[in-house]
CSV table of C-alpha atoms in Angstrom, one decimal:
chain,number,residue,atom,x,y,z
A,144,UNK,CA,-25.9,-35.9,5.4
A,145,UNK,CA,-28.1,-37.6,2.7
A,146,UNK,CA,-30.8,-38.3,5.3
A,147,UNK,CA,-30.7,-34.7,6.5
A,148,UNK,CA,-31.0,-33.3,3.0
A,149,UNK,CA,-33.9,-35.7,2.3
A,150,UNK,CA,-35.6,-34.5,5.5
A,151,UNK,CA,-35.1,-30.8,4.8
A,152,UNK,CA,-36.5,-31.2,1.2
A,153,UNK,CA,-39.5,-33.4,2.1
A,154,UNK,CA,-43.0,-32.5,1.4
A,155,UNK,CA,-44.0,-33.6,4.9
A,156,UNK,CA,-41.9,-30.9,6.4
A,157,UNK,CA,-43.6,-28.4,4.2
A,158,UNK,CA,-47.0,-29.4,5.3
A,159,UNK,CA,-45.9,-29.4,9.0
A,160,UNK,CA,-44.4,-25.9,8.7
A,161,UNK,CA,-47.5,-24.6,7.0
A,162,UNK,CA,-49.7,-26.1,9.7
A,163,UNK,CA,-47.5,-24.5,12.4
A,164,UNK,CA,-47.8,-21.2,10.5
A,165,UNK,CA,-51.6,-21.4,10.6
A,166,UNK,CA,-51.6,-22.1,14.3
A,167,UNK,CA,-49.1,-19.2,14.9
A,168,UNK,CA,-51.3,-16.8,13.0
A,169,UNK,CA,-54.4,-17.9,14.9
A,170,UNK,CA,-52.7,-17.6,18.3
A,171,UNK,CA,-50.9,-14.4,17.5
A,172,UNK,CA,-54.1,-12.7,16.2
A,173,UNK,CA,-56.0,-13.6,19.4
A,174,UNK,CA,-53.0,-12.4,21.6
A,175,UNK,CA,-53.4,-8.9,20.1
A,176,UNK,CA,-56.4,-8.4,22.3
A,177,UNK,CA,-54.4,-8.7,25.5
A,178,UNK,CA,-50.9,-7.7,24.4
A,179,UNK,CA,-51.6,-5.1,21.7
A,180,UNK,CA,-50.6,-5.2,18.0
A,181,UNK,CA,-47.0,-4.2,18.2
A,182,UNK,CA,-46.1,-6.3,21.2
A,183,UNK,CA,-47.9,-9.3,19.7
A,184,UNK,CA,-46.0,-8.8,16.4
A,185,UNK,CA,-42.7,-8.7,18.2
A,186,UNK,CA,-43.4,-11.7,20.4
A,187,UNK,CA,-45.0,-14.1,18.0
A,188,UNK,CA,-43.9,-13.1,14.5
A,189,UNK,CA,-40.5,-11.5,15.0
A,190,UNK,CA,-39.1,-14.2,17.3
A,191,UNK,CA,-37.7,-17.7,17.2
A,192,UNK,CA,-39.6,-19.4,20.0
A,193,UNK,CA,-42.8,-18.6,22.0
A,194,UNK,CA,-43.2,-19.9,25.5
A,195,UNK,CA,-46.6,-19.3,27.1
A,196,UNK,CA,-49.6,-17.3,25.8
A,197,UNK,CA,-53.0,-15.8,26.9
A,198,UNK,CA,-56.0,-17.0,24.9
A,199,UNK,CA,-59.6,-16.4,25.7
A,200,UNK,CA,-58.6,-14.7,29.0
A,201,UNK,CA,-56.8,-17.9,30.0
A,202,UNK,CA,-53.0,-18.1,30.6
A,203,UNK,CA,-51.3,-21.1,29.0
A,204,UNK,CA,-47.8,-21.2,30.4
A,205,UNK,CA,-47.2,-24.7,28.9
A,206,UNK,CA,-47.9,-23.6,25.3
A,207,UNK,CA,-44.7,-23.7,23.2
A,208,UNK,CA,-44.7,-22.7,19.6
A,209,UNK,CA,-42.0,-21.9,17.0
A,210,UNK,CA,-41.9,-18.2,16.3
A,211,UNK,CA,-42.3,-16.5,12.9
A,212,UNK,CA,-38.5,-16.3,12.3
A,213,UNK,CA,-38.1,-20.1,12.9
A,214,UNK,CA,-41.0,-21.1,10.6
A,215,UNK,CA,-40.0,-18.7,7.9
A,216,UNK,CA,-36.3,-19.8,8.0
A,217,UNK,CA,-37.2,-23.5,7.9
A,218,UNK,CA,-39.7,-22.8,5.0
A,219,UNK,CA,-36.9,-21.1,3.1
A,220,UNK,CA,-34.5,-24.0,3.7
A,221,UNK,CA,-37.2,-26.5,2.8
A,222,UNK,CA,-38.0,-24.7,-0.4
A,223,UNK,CA,-34.4,-24.2,-1.4
A,224,UNK,CA,-33.5,-27.8,-0.7
A,225,UNK,CA,-36.5,-29.1,-2.6
A,226,UNK,CA,-35.7,-26.8,-5.5
A,227,UNK,CA,-32.2,-28.1,-6.0
A,228,UNK,CA,-32.7,-31.8,-5.1
A,229,UNK,CA,-36.1,-32.9,-6.3
A,230,UNK,CA,-36.4,-30.9,-9.5
A,231,UNK,CA,-34.1,-31.3,-12.4
A,232,UNK,CA,-33.7,-28.5,-14.9
A,233,UNK,CA,-35.5,-29.0,-18.2
A,234,UNK,CA,-37.2,-26.4,-20.4
A,235,UNK,CA,-40.5,-28.0,-19.7
A,236,UNK,CA,-40.1,-27.2,-16.0
A,237,UNK,CA,-38.7,-23.7,-16.4
A,238,UNK,CA,-42.0,-22.2,-15.1
A,239,UNK,CA,-41.8,-24.3,-11.9
A,240,UNK,CA,-38.2,-23.1,-11.4
A,241,UNK,CA,-39.2,-19.4,-11.8
A,242,UNK,CA,-42.1,-19.9,-9.4
A,243,UNK,CA,-39.9,-21.4,-6.7
A,244,UNK,CA,-37.3,-18.6,-7.2
A,245,UNK,CA,-40.0,-16.1,-6.8
A,246,UNK,CA,-41.2,-17.6,-3.5
A,247,UNK,CA,-37.6,-17.7,-2.2
A,248,UNK,CA,-37.2,-14.1,-3.2
A,249,UNK,CA,-40.5,-13.2,-1.4
A,250,UNK,CA,-39.3,-14.9,1.8
A,251,UNK,CA,-35.9,-13.2,1.7
A,252,UNK,CA,-37.6,-9.8,1.0
A,253,UNK,CA,-39.9,-10.3,4.1
A,254,UNK,CA,-36.8,-11.1,6.2
A,255,UNK,CA,-35.0,-8.1,4.9
A,256,UNK,CA,-38.1,-5.9,5.7
A,257,UNK,CA,-38.2,-7.2,9.3
A,258,UNK,CA,-34.5,-6.7,9.9
A,259,UNK,CA,-33.8,-3.4,8.0
A,260,UNK,CA,-37.0,-1.4,7.9
A,261,UNK,CA,-37.9,1.4,10.3
A,262,UNK,CA,-41.0,3.6,10.7
A,263,UNK,CA,-41.0,7.0,12.3
A,264,UNK,CA,-42.7,10.4,12.0
A,265,UNK,CA,-41.8,14.0,11.6
A,266,UNK,CA,-44.2,16.7,12.7
A,267,UNK,CA,-43.6,20.2,11.3
A,268,UNK,CA,-45.4,23.4,12.1
A,269,UNK,CA,-45.7,26.0,9.3
A,270,UNK,CA,-42.2,27.5,8.8
A,271,UNK,CA,-40.5,24.9,11.0
A,272,UNK,CA,-37.4,23.1,9.9
A,273,UNK,CA,-36.2,19.6,11.1
A,274,UNK,CA,-33.5,17.2,10.1
A,275,UNK,CA,-34.7,14.2,12.1
A,276,UNK,CA,-37.8,12.0,12.5
A,277,UNK,CA,-39.0,10.3,15.7
A,278,UNK,CA,-39.9,6.7,16.4
A,279,UNK,CA,-43.5,5.7,17.1
A,280,UNK,CA,-42.6,3.5,20.1
A,281,UNK,CA,-38.9,3.4,21.0
A,282,UNK,CA,-37.3,6.0,23.4
A,283,UNK,CA,-33.7,6.9,24.1
A,284,UNK,CA,-31.8,8.6,26.9
A,285,UNK,CA,-29.8,11.4,25.1
A,286,UNK,CA,-26.7,13.3,26.3
A,287,UNK,CA,-25.9,16.3,24.1
A,288,UNK,CA,-22.5,18.0,24.2
A,289,UNK,CA,-23.4,21.6,23.4
A,290,UNK,CA,-19.9,23.1,23.6
A,291,UNK,CA,-19.0,22.8,20.0
A,292,UNK,CA,-19.6,26.0,18.0
A,293,UNK,CA,-21.3,24.7,14.9
A,294,UNK,CA,-22.9,21.3,15.8
A,295,UNK,CA,-24.0,19.2,18.8
A,296,UNK,CA,-22.5,15.8,19.7
A,297,UNK,CA,-25.3,13.4,20.6
A,298,UNK,CA,-24.8,10.2,22.6
A,299,UNK,CA,-28.0,8.2,22.6
A,300,UNK,CA,-28.6,5.3,25.0
A,301,UNK,CA,-31.5,2.9,23.9
A,302,UNK,CA,-34.4,2.6,26.4
A,303,UNK,CA,-33.7,-1.1,27.1
A,304,UNK,CA,-30.5,-0.1,29.0
A,305,UNK,CA,-32.4,2.4,31.2
A,306,UNK,CA,-33.7,0.3,34.0
A,307,UNK,CA,-33.7,0.9,37.7
A,308,UNK,CA,-30.5,0.1,39.5
A,309,UNK,CA,-28.3,0.0,36.4
A,310,UNK,CA,-25.1,2.0,35.8
A,311,UNK,CA,-24.5,3.5,32.3
A,312,UNK,CA,-21.0,4.2,30.9
A,313,UNK,CA,-20.0,5.2,27.4
A,314,UNK,CA,-16.6,5.9,25.8
A,315,UNK,CA,-17.8,9.4,24.7
A,316,UNK,CA,-19.3,10.2,28.1
A,317,UNK,CA,-16.8,11.8,30.6
A,318,UNK,CA,-19.1,10.8,33.5
A,319,UNK,CA,-21.1,7.9,34.8
A,320,UNK,CA,-24.9,7.7,34.9
A,321,UNK,CA,-26.9,5.8,37.5
A,322,UNK,CA,-30.5,5.0,37.0
A,323,UNK,CA,-32.2,5.4,40.4
A,324,UNK,CA,-35.9,4.7,39.4
A,325,UNK,CA,-37.7,3.9,36.2
A,326,UNK,CA,-41.4,3.9,35.3
A,327,UNK,CA,-42.5,2.4,31.9
A,328,UNK,CA,-45.5,4.7,31.4
A,329,UNK,CA,-46.2,8.0,33.3
A,330,UNK,CA,-48.0,11.3,33.3
A,331,UNK,CA,-46.6,14.5,34.8
A,332,UNK,CA,-48.5,17.3,36.5
A,333,UNK,CA,-47.3,20.6,37.9
A,334,UNK,CA,-46.8,20.6,41.7
A,335,UNK,CA,-47.2,24.3,42.1
A,336,UNK,CA,-50.2,24.9,44.3
A,337,UNK,CA,-52.7,22.5,45.7
A,338,UNK,CA,-52.4,19.3,47.7
A,339,UNK,CA,-50.5,16.3,46.5
A,340,UNK,CA,-52.8,13.6,45.2
A,341,UNK,CA,-52.5,10.3,47.1
A,342,UNK,CA,-51.3,8.3,44.1
A,343,UNK,CA,-48.8,10.9,43.0
A,344,UNK,CA,-45.0,10.3,43.3
A,345,UNK,CA,-42.6,13.0,44.3
A,346,UNK,CA,-39.4,12.4,42.3
A,347,UNK,CA,-36.3,12.3,44.5
A,348,UNK,CA,-34.3,14.9,42.4
A,349,UNK,CA,-32.1,17.8,43.1
A,350,UNK,CA,-32.3,19.8,39.8
A,351,UNK,CA,-34.4,20.5,36.8
A,352,UNK,CA,-38.1,20.5,36.2
A,353,UNK,CA,-38.5,17.4,38.3
A,354,UNK,CA,-38.4,19.5,41.5
A,355,UNK,CA,-41.8,21.0,40.7
A,356,UNK,CA,-43.8,18.1,39.3
A,357,UNK,CA,-45.9,15.2,40.5
A,358,UNK,CA,-45.4,11.9,38.7
A,359,UNK,CA,-48.3,9.4,38.1
A,360,UNK,CA,-47.3,5.8,37.3
A,361,UNK,CA,-49.6,4.4,34.7
A,362,UNK,CA,-50.0,0.8,33.4
A,363,UNK,CA,-48.4,0.0,30.1
A,364,UNK,CA,-50.7,0.8,27.3
A,365,UNK,CA,-51.5,-1.6,24.5
A,366,UNK,CA,-53.7,0.7,22.5
A,367,UNK,CA,-52.5,1.3,18.9
A,368,UNK,CA,-53.5,4.9,19.1
A,369,UNK,CA,-51.4,5.7,22.1
A,370,UNK,CA,-47.8,5.0,23.3
A,371,UNK,CA,-46.0,4.5,26.6
A,372,UNK,CA,-44.3,7.6,28.0
A,373,UNK,CA,-41.5,6.4,30.4
A,374,UNK,CA,-39.8,8.4,33.0
A,375,UNK,CA,-36.7,7.9,35.1
A,376,UNK,CA,-34.6,9.6,37.8
A,377,UNK,CA,-30.9,9.5,36.9
A,378,UNK,CA,-27.8,10.6,38.8
A,379,UNK,CA,-24.7,11.9,37.1
A,380,UNK,CA,-21.3,11.2,38.8
A,381,UNK,CA,-17.9,12.5,37.8
A,382,UNK,CA,-15.7,10.1,39.8
A,383,UNK,CA,-17.0,10.5,43.3
A,384,UNK,CA,-18.5,13.9,42.7
A,385,UNK,CA,-22.3,13.9,42.2
A,386,UNK,CA,-23.3,16.5,39.6
A,387,UNK,CA,-27.0,16.2,40.4
A,388,UNK,CA,-30.1,14.0,40.1
A,389,UNK,CA,-32.7,14.8,37.4
A,390,UNK,CA,-36.1,13.5,36.4
A,391,UNK,CA,-36.1,12.7,32.6
A,392,UNK,CA,-39.4,11.9,30.9
A,393,UNK,CA,-40.7,11.2,27.4
A,394,UNK,CA,-43.9,12.9,28.5
A,395,UNK,CA,-42.2,16.2,27.9
A,396,UNK,CA,-38.9,15.3,26.1
A,397,UNK,CA,-37.5,18.5,27.6
A,398,UNK,CA,-33.7,18.9,27.8
A,399,UNK,CA,-32.0,19.9,31.0
A,400,UNK,CA,-28.4,21.3,31.2
A,401,UNK,CA,-25.4,21.0,33.5
A,402,UNK,CA,-21.7,21.9,33.4
A,403,UNK,CA,-18.8,19.4,33.5
A,404,UNK,CA,-15.2,19.9,32.7
A,405,UNK,CA,-15.7,23.2,31.2
A,406,UNK,CA,-18.3,21.8,28.7
A,407,UNK,CA,-22.0,22.3,28.7
A,408,UNK,CA,-24.1,19.1,28.5
A,409,UNK,CA,-27.8,18.6,28.1
A,410,UNK,CA,-29.8,15.4,28.9
A,411,UNK,CA,-33.3,14.2,28.0
A,412,UNK,CA,-35.4,11.0,27.8
A,413,UNK,CA,-37.2,11.4,24.4
A,414,UNK,CA,-38.5,9.6,21.4
A,415,UNK,CA,-35.8,7.9,19.5
A,416,UNK,CA,-34.5,10.1,16.7
A,417,UNK,CA,-33.3,9.3,13.2
A,418,UNK,CA,-31.1,12.1,11.8
A,419,UNK,CA,-30.7,12.9,8.1
A,420,UNK,CA,-27.9,14.9,6.3
A,421,UNK,CA,-30.7,17.2,4.9
A,422,UNK,CA,-33.6,19.2,6.4
A,423,UNK,CA,-37.2,19.6,5.6
A,424,UNK,CA,-39.1,22.9,6.0
A,425,UNK,CA,-42.9,23.1,5.9
A,426,UNK,CA,-43.8,26.0,3.7
A,427,UNK,CA,-47.6,25.6,3.5
A,428,UNK,CA,-50.4,23.1,4.0
A,429,UNK,CA,-53.8,22.5,2.6
A,430,UNK,CA,-56.7,20.3,3.8
A,431,UNK,CA,-59.6,20.0,1.4
A,432,UNK,CA,-63.0,18.5,2.4
A,433,UNK,CA,-65.9,17.2,0.5
A,434,UNK,CA,-68.5,19.9,0.2
A,435,UNK,CA,-71.0,20.0,3.1
A,436,UNK,CA,-69.0,17.4,5.2
A,437,UNK,CA,-65.9,17.0,7.4
A,438,UNK,CA,-64.7,14.1,5.3
A,439,UNK,CA,-61.1,14.7,4.1
A,440,UNK,CA,-60.7,14.9,0.4
A,441,UNK,CA,-57.0,15.8,0.1
A,442,UNK,CA,-54.1,16.5,2.4
A,443,UNK,CA,-51.3,18.4,0.7
A,444,UNK,CA,-48.1,19.9,2.1
A,445,UNK,CA,-45.5,22.0,0.4
A,446,UNK,CA,-42.0,21.4,1.8
A,447,UNK,CA,-38.4,22.7,1.0
A,448,UNK,CA,-35.5,20.2,0.9
A,449,UNK,CA,-32.1,21.6,1.8
A,450,UNK,CA,-29.2,19.2,1.3
A,451,UNK,CA,-25.9,21.1,1.8
A,452,UNK,CA,-23.7,18.2,0.8
A,453,UNK,CA,-25.4,18.0,-2.6
A,454,UNK,CA,-25.9,21.8,-2.9
A,455,UNK,CA,-29.6,21.1,-3.3
A,456,UNK,CA,-32.4,23.5,-2.4
A,457,UNK,CA,-35.7,22.8,-3.9
A,458,UNK,CA,-39.5,22.6,-3.2
A,459,UNK,CA,-41.9,19.8,-3.6
A,460,UNK,CA,-45.3,18.6,-2.6
A,461,UNK,CA,-46.4,15.6,-0.5
A,462,UNK,CA,-50.0,14.6,-0.6
A,463,UNK,CA,-52.3,11.6,-0.3
A,464,UNK,CA,-51.1,8.6,-2.2
A,465,UNK,CA,-48.1,10.5,-3.5
A,466,UNK,CA,-45.2,10.2,-1.1
A,467,UNK,CA,-41.8,11.9,-1.4
A,468,UNK,CA,-39.0,9.3,-2.0
A,469,UNK,CA,-35.6,10.8,-1.2
A,470,UNK,CA,-32.3,9.4,-0.1
A,471,UNK,CA,-33.7,5.9,0.6
A,472,UNK,CA,-36.7,7.2,2.6
A,473,UNK,CA,-40.4,7.6,1.8
A,474,UNK,CA,-42.3,10.5,3.3
A,475,UNK,CA,-46.1,9.8,3.4
A,476,UNK,CA,-48.7,12.4,4.4
A,477,UNK,CA,-50.0,11.0,7.7
A,478,UNK,CA,-52.2,13.6,9.3
A,479,UNK,CA,-52.7,17.4,9.4
A,480,UNK,CA,-53.9,20.2,11.6
A,481,UNK,CA,-55.0,22.9,9.3
A,482,UNK,CA,-55.8,26.6,10.2
A,483,UNK,CA,-59.5,25.9,10.7
A,484,UNK,CA,-58.9,22.9,13.0
A,485,UNK,CA,-56.1,24.7,14.9
A,486,UNK,CA,-58.4,27.7,15.5
A,487,UNK,CA,-61.2,25.5,16.8
A,488,UNK,CA,-58.8,23.5,19.0
A,489,UNK,CA,-57.3,26.7,20.4
A,490,UNK,CA,-60.8,27.9,21.4
A,491,UNK,CA,-61.6,24.5,23.1
A,492,UNK,CA,-58.3,24.3,25.0
A,493,UNK,CA,-58.9,27.2,27.3
A,494,UNK,CA,-56.4,29.6,25.9
A,495,UNK,CA,-53.7,27.1,24.9
A,496,UNK,CA,-52.8,27.9,21.3
A,497,UNK,CA,-52.7,25.1,18.8
A,498,UNK,CA,-50.5,25.7,15.7
A,499,UNK,CA,-51.2,24.4,12.2
A,500,UNK,CA,-48.9,21.5,11.5
A,501,UNK,CA,-48.4,18.5,9.2
A,502,UNK,CA,-47.2,15.1,10.2
A,503,UNK,CA,-45.3,12.8,7.8
A,504,UNK,CA,-44.7,9.1,8.2
A,505,UNK,CA,-41.1,8.3,7.3
A,506,UNK,CA,-40.4,4.7,6.1
A,507,UNK,CA,-37.0,3.3,5.5
A,508,UNK,CA,-37.2,-0.1,3.8
A,509,UNK,CA,-34.3,-1.0,1.6
A,510,UNK,CA,-36.1,-4.1,0.3
A,511,UNK,CA,-39.4,-2.4,-0.6
A,512,UNK,CA,-39.2,-3.4,-4.2
A,513,UNK,CA,-38.5,-7.1,-3.5
A,514,UNK,CA,-42.2,-8.2,-3.1
A,515,UNK,CA,-43.0,-6.6,-6.4
A,516,UNK,CA,-40.2,-8.5,-8.2
A,517,UNK,CA,-41.1,-11.7,-6.4
A,518,UNK,CA,-44.8,-11.5,-7.3
A,519,UNK,CA,-43.9,-10.7,-10.9
A,520,UNK,CA,-41.5,-13.7,-11.0
A,521,UNK,CA,-44.2,-16.1,-9.5
A,522,UNK,CA,-46.8,-14.8,-12.0
A,523,UNK,CA,-44.5,-15.1,-14.9
A,524,UNK,CA,-43.4,-18.6,-13.8
A,525,UNK,CA,-47.0,-19.8,-13.5
A,526,UNK,CA,-47.9,-18.3,-16.9
A,527,UNK,CA,-44.8,-19.9,-18.5
A,528,UNK,CA,-45.6,-23.3,-17.1
A,529,UNK,CA,-49.2,-23.0,-18.3
A,530,UNK,CA,-48.2,-21.9,-21.8
A,531,UNK,CA,-45.7,-24.8,-22.1
A,532,UNK,CA,-48.4,-27.3,-21.3
A,533,UNK,CA,-50.9,-25.5,-23.5
A,534,UNK,CA,-48.6,-25.4,-26.5
A,535,UNK,CA,-47.8,-29.1,-26.0
A,536,UNK,CA,-51.5,-30.0,-25.8
A,537,UNK,CA,-52.3,-28.0,-29.0
A,538,UNK,CA,-49.4,-29.5,-30.9
A,539,UNK,CA,-50.4,-33.0,-29.9
A,540,UNK,CA,-54.0,-32.4,-30.9
A,541,UNK,CA,-53.2,-30.9,-34.3
A,542,UNK,CA,-50.8,-33.7,-35.3
A,543,UNK,CA,-52.5,-35.7,-38.2
A,544,UNK,CA,-53.1,-39.4,-37.5
A,545,UNK,CA,-50.9,-41.8,-39.5
A,546,UNK,CA,-52.7,-43.5,-42.3
A,547,UNK,CA,-53.8,-47.0,-41.3
A,548,UNK,CA,-51.9,-49.8,-43.1
A,549,UNK,CA,-53.9,-52.5,-45.0
A,550,UNK,CA,-54.6,-55.5,-43.0
A,551,UNK,CA,-56.1,-58.0,-45.6
A,552,UNK,CA,-55.9,-58.9,-49.4
A,553,UNK,CA,-58.1,-57.1,-51.8
A,554,UNK,CA,-60.5,-59.4,-53.7
A,555,UNK,CA,-59.9,-59.6,-57.4
A,556,UNK,CA,-62.8,-58.6,-59.7
A,557,UNK,CA,-64.6,-61.6,-61.3
A,558,UNK,CA,-64.8,-61.8,-65.0
A,559,UNK,CA,-68.3,-61.8,-66.4
A,560,UNK,CA,-69.6,-64.5,-68.9
A,561,UNK,CA,-68.7,-64.1,-72.5
């Protein structure tokens, strides 16, 4: 045990982990070219072990690296062990202790952000009301029980369970779902009129909008400005009875309905939703530009918050650099389609009307204050340690030197001649 503690608190381990961190950042940054930002972040920095990589258009299957979680966890253990074994508490080292505690808090805060934070978006047209936001990348297969008079019951299946050949069951679903086919990224086109393109797929479905569309399978996108839009064909079975086969797709997110056991159900493959116990309504929006240019000067949205449980109904504004913080969420003004932009887009879209809208980025991060406290603690610790040494140096310099003691006998004065 003593040898283990000595190893975990050694400075050599610190240097090795920091070197591994530098290599990981280098490899992960280059991998973004081929894998995209979000996939590279998940694979290299939000993982424990990386096996294989692609660098400079060369595949390296033999490359094995510790992931971000492994390096961060070991650094946290190393720093904590060194803090409690190698440093002994004295007032003259209080600044070092504060600095180390700040670093530990910073690592814990980053871990909490990775594990607990979510980012999503809510798009509202003028006058529209929503009580949910949608994920930027994740999708879900949703089954909605619409038989209740005042509310809908939603059973959401994460996208990772929707793969070809799988069977999905859930305690709240009175039927079984079989995934017949699955495409990670698709585009849909109406099949009414015209010849079928050679690369198009005709979905094998019996009901819903999938009977009148062509499906185009696309390669998975890695562009930060776009997202994958998966599609799947699913079969619903009640025992041995087949209720039907539908095409579901995030390309439309459109719901399709069917009856089962006297209840009305809807199904859809859509962007993952995060519901809130309150709703937001977009009352008005404003987009100011610098005179004579199209450069944005200010995005400003006026919204109404209605929270029935709190008996709250109020209005507020969300604009650039001024988010709305409410119930643990932060609503940032992300983008906007104002009246002028909507009218121009409507003219250019061959009759398809574009409605003014405002989009907010919704961030949930319970540990968002942790980095601020950690940086303040590190700064205060460094300042304290500097002042302790500075005061000690000044006191030592201002201490008067002790008077030198006599080292020989003083000669007696000689008497002069009488």
